[in-house]
Coordinates of N, CA and C in Angstrom, one line a residue:
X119 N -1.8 14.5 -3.6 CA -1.3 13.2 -4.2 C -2.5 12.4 -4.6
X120 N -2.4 11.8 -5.7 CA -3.4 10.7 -6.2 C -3.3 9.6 -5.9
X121 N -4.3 8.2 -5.6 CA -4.3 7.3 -5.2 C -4.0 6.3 -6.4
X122 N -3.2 5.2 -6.4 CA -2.3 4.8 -7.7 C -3.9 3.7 -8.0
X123 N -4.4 4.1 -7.0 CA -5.3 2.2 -6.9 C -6.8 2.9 -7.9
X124 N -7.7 4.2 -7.2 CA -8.8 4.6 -7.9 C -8.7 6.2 -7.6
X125 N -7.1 6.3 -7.6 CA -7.3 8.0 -8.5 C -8.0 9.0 -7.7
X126 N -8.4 8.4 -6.1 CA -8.8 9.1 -5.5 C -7.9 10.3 -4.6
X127 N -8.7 10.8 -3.7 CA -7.7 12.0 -2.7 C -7.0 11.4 -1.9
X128 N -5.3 11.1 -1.9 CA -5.0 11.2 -0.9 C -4.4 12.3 0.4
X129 N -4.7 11.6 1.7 CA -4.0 12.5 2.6 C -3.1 11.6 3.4
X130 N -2.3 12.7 4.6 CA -0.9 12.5 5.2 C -2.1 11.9 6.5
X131 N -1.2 10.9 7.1 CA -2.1 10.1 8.0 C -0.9 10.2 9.3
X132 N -1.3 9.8 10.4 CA -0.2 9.3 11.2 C -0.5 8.2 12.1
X133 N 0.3 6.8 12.5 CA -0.4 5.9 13.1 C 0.9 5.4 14.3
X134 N 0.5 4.6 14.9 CA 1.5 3.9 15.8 C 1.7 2.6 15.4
X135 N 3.1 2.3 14.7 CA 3.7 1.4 14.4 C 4.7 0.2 15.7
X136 N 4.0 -0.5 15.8 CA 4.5 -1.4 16.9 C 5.2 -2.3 16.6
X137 N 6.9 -2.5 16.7 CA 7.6 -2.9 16.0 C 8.2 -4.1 17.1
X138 N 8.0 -3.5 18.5 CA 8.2 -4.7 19.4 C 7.0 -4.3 20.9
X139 N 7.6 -4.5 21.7 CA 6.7 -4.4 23.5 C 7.4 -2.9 23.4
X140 N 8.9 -2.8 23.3 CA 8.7 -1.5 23.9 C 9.2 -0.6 22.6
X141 N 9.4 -0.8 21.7 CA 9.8 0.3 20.2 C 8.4 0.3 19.7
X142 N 7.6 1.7 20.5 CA 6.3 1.9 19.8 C 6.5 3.5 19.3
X143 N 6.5 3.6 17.7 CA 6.7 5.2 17.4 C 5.3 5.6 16.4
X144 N 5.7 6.9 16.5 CA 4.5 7.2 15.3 C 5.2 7.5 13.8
X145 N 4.5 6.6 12.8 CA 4.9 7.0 11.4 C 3.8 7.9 10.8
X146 N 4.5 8.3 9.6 CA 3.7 9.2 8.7 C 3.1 8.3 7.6
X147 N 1.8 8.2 7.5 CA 1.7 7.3 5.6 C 0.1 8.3 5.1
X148 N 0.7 7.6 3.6 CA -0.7 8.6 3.2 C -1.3 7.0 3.1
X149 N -2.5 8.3 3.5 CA -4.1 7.0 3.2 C -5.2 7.5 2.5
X150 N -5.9 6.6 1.8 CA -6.7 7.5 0.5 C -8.0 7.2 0.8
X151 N -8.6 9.1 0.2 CA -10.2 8.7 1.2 C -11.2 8.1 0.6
X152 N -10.8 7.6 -0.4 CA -12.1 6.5 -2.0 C -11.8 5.2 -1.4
X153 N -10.5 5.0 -0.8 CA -10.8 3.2 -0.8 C -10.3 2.8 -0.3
X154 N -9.0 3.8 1.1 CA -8.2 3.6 2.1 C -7.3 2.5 2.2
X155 N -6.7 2.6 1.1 CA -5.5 2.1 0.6 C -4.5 2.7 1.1
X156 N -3.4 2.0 2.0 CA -2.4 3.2 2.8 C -1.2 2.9 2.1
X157 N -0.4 3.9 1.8 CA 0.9 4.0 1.3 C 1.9 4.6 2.6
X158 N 3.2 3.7 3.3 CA 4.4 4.3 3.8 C 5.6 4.0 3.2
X159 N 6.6 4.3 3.3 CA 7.7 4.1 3.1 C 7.5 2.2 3.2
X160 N 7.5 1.7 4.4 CA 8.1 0.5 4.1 C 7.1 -0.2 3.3
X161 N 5.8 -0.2 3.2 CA 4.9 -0.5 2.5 C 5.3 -0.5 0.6
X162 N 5.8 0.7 0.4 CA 6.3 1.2 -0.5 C 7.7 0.4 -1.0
X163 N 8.1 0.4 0.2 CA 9.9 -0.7 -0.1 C 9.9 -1.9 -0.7
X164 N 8.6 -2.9 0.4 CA 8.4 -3.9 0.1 C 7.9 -4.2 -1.3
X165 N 6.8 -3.7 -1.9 CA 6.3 -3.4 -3.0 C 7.3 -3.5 -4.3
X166 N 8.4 -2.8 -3.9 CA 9.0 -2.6 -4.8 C 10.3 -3.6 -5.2
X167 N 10.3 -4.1 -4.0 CA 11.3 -5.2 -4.0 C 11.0 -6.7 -3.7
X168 N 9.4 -6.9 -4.7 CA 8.8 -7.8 -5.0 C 9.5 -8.6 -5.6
X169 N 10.1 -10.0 -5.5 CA 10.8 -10.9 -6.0 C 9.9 -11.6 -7.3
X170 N 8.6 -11.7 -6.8 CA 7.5 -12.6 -8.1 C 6.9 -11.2 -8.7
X171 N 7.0 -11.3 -9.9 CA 6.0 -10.3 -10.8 C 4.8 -11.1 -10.9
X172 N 4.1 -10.4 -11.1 CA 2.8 -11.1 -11.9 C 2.5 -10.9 -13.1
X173 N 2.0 -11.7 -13.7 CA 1.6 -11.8 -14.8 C -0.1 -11.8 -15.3
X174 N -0.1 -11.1 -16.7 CA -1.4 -11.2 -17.0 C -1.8 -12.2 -17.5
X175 N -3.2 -13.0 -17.1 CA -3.8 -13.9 -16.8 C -4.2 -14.0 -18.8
X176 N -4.4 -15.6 -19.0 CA -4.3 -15.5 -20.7 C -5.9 -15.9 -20.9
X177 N -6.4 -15.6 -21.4 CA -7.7 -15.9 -21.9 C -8.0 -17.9 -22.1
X178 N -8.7 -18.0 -21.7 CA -9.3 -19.6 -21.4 C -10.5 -19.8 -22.2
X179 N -10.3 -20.6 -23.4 CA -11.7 -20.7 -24.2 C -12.6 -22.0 -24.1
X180 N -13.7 -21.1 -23.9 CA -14.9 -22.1 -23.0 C -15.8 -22.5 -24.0
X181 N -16.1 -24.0 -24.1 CA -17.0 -24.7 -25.0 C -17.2 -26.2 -24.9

């Protein structure tokens, strides 16, 4: 898999997601080895079901 951010390598990671005191599990996410940027599912969810877009910024002329 390629890293969406700098196209680097990613790999399958696994960490401990602590969701309360006692619901502690292990998830799967990939994390990338150029700039460790981590992708999971909910990471991924959220992302995606961003309410604000962004926009590109307009050129400001300086004088």
């Amino acid at each position: 898999m390629e890293c969406f951010r700098c196209h680097g390598l990613m790999v399958m990671d696994t960490c401990l997601n602590k969701e309360g005191a006692f619901d502690t599990i292990w998830v799967y996410e990939w994390r990338c080895l150029n700039c460790g940027e981590v992708y999971d599912s909910q990471t991924l969810s959220n992302r995606n079901n961003c309410q604000y877009k962004s926009s590109p910024r307009h050129a400001q002329e300086v004088g």
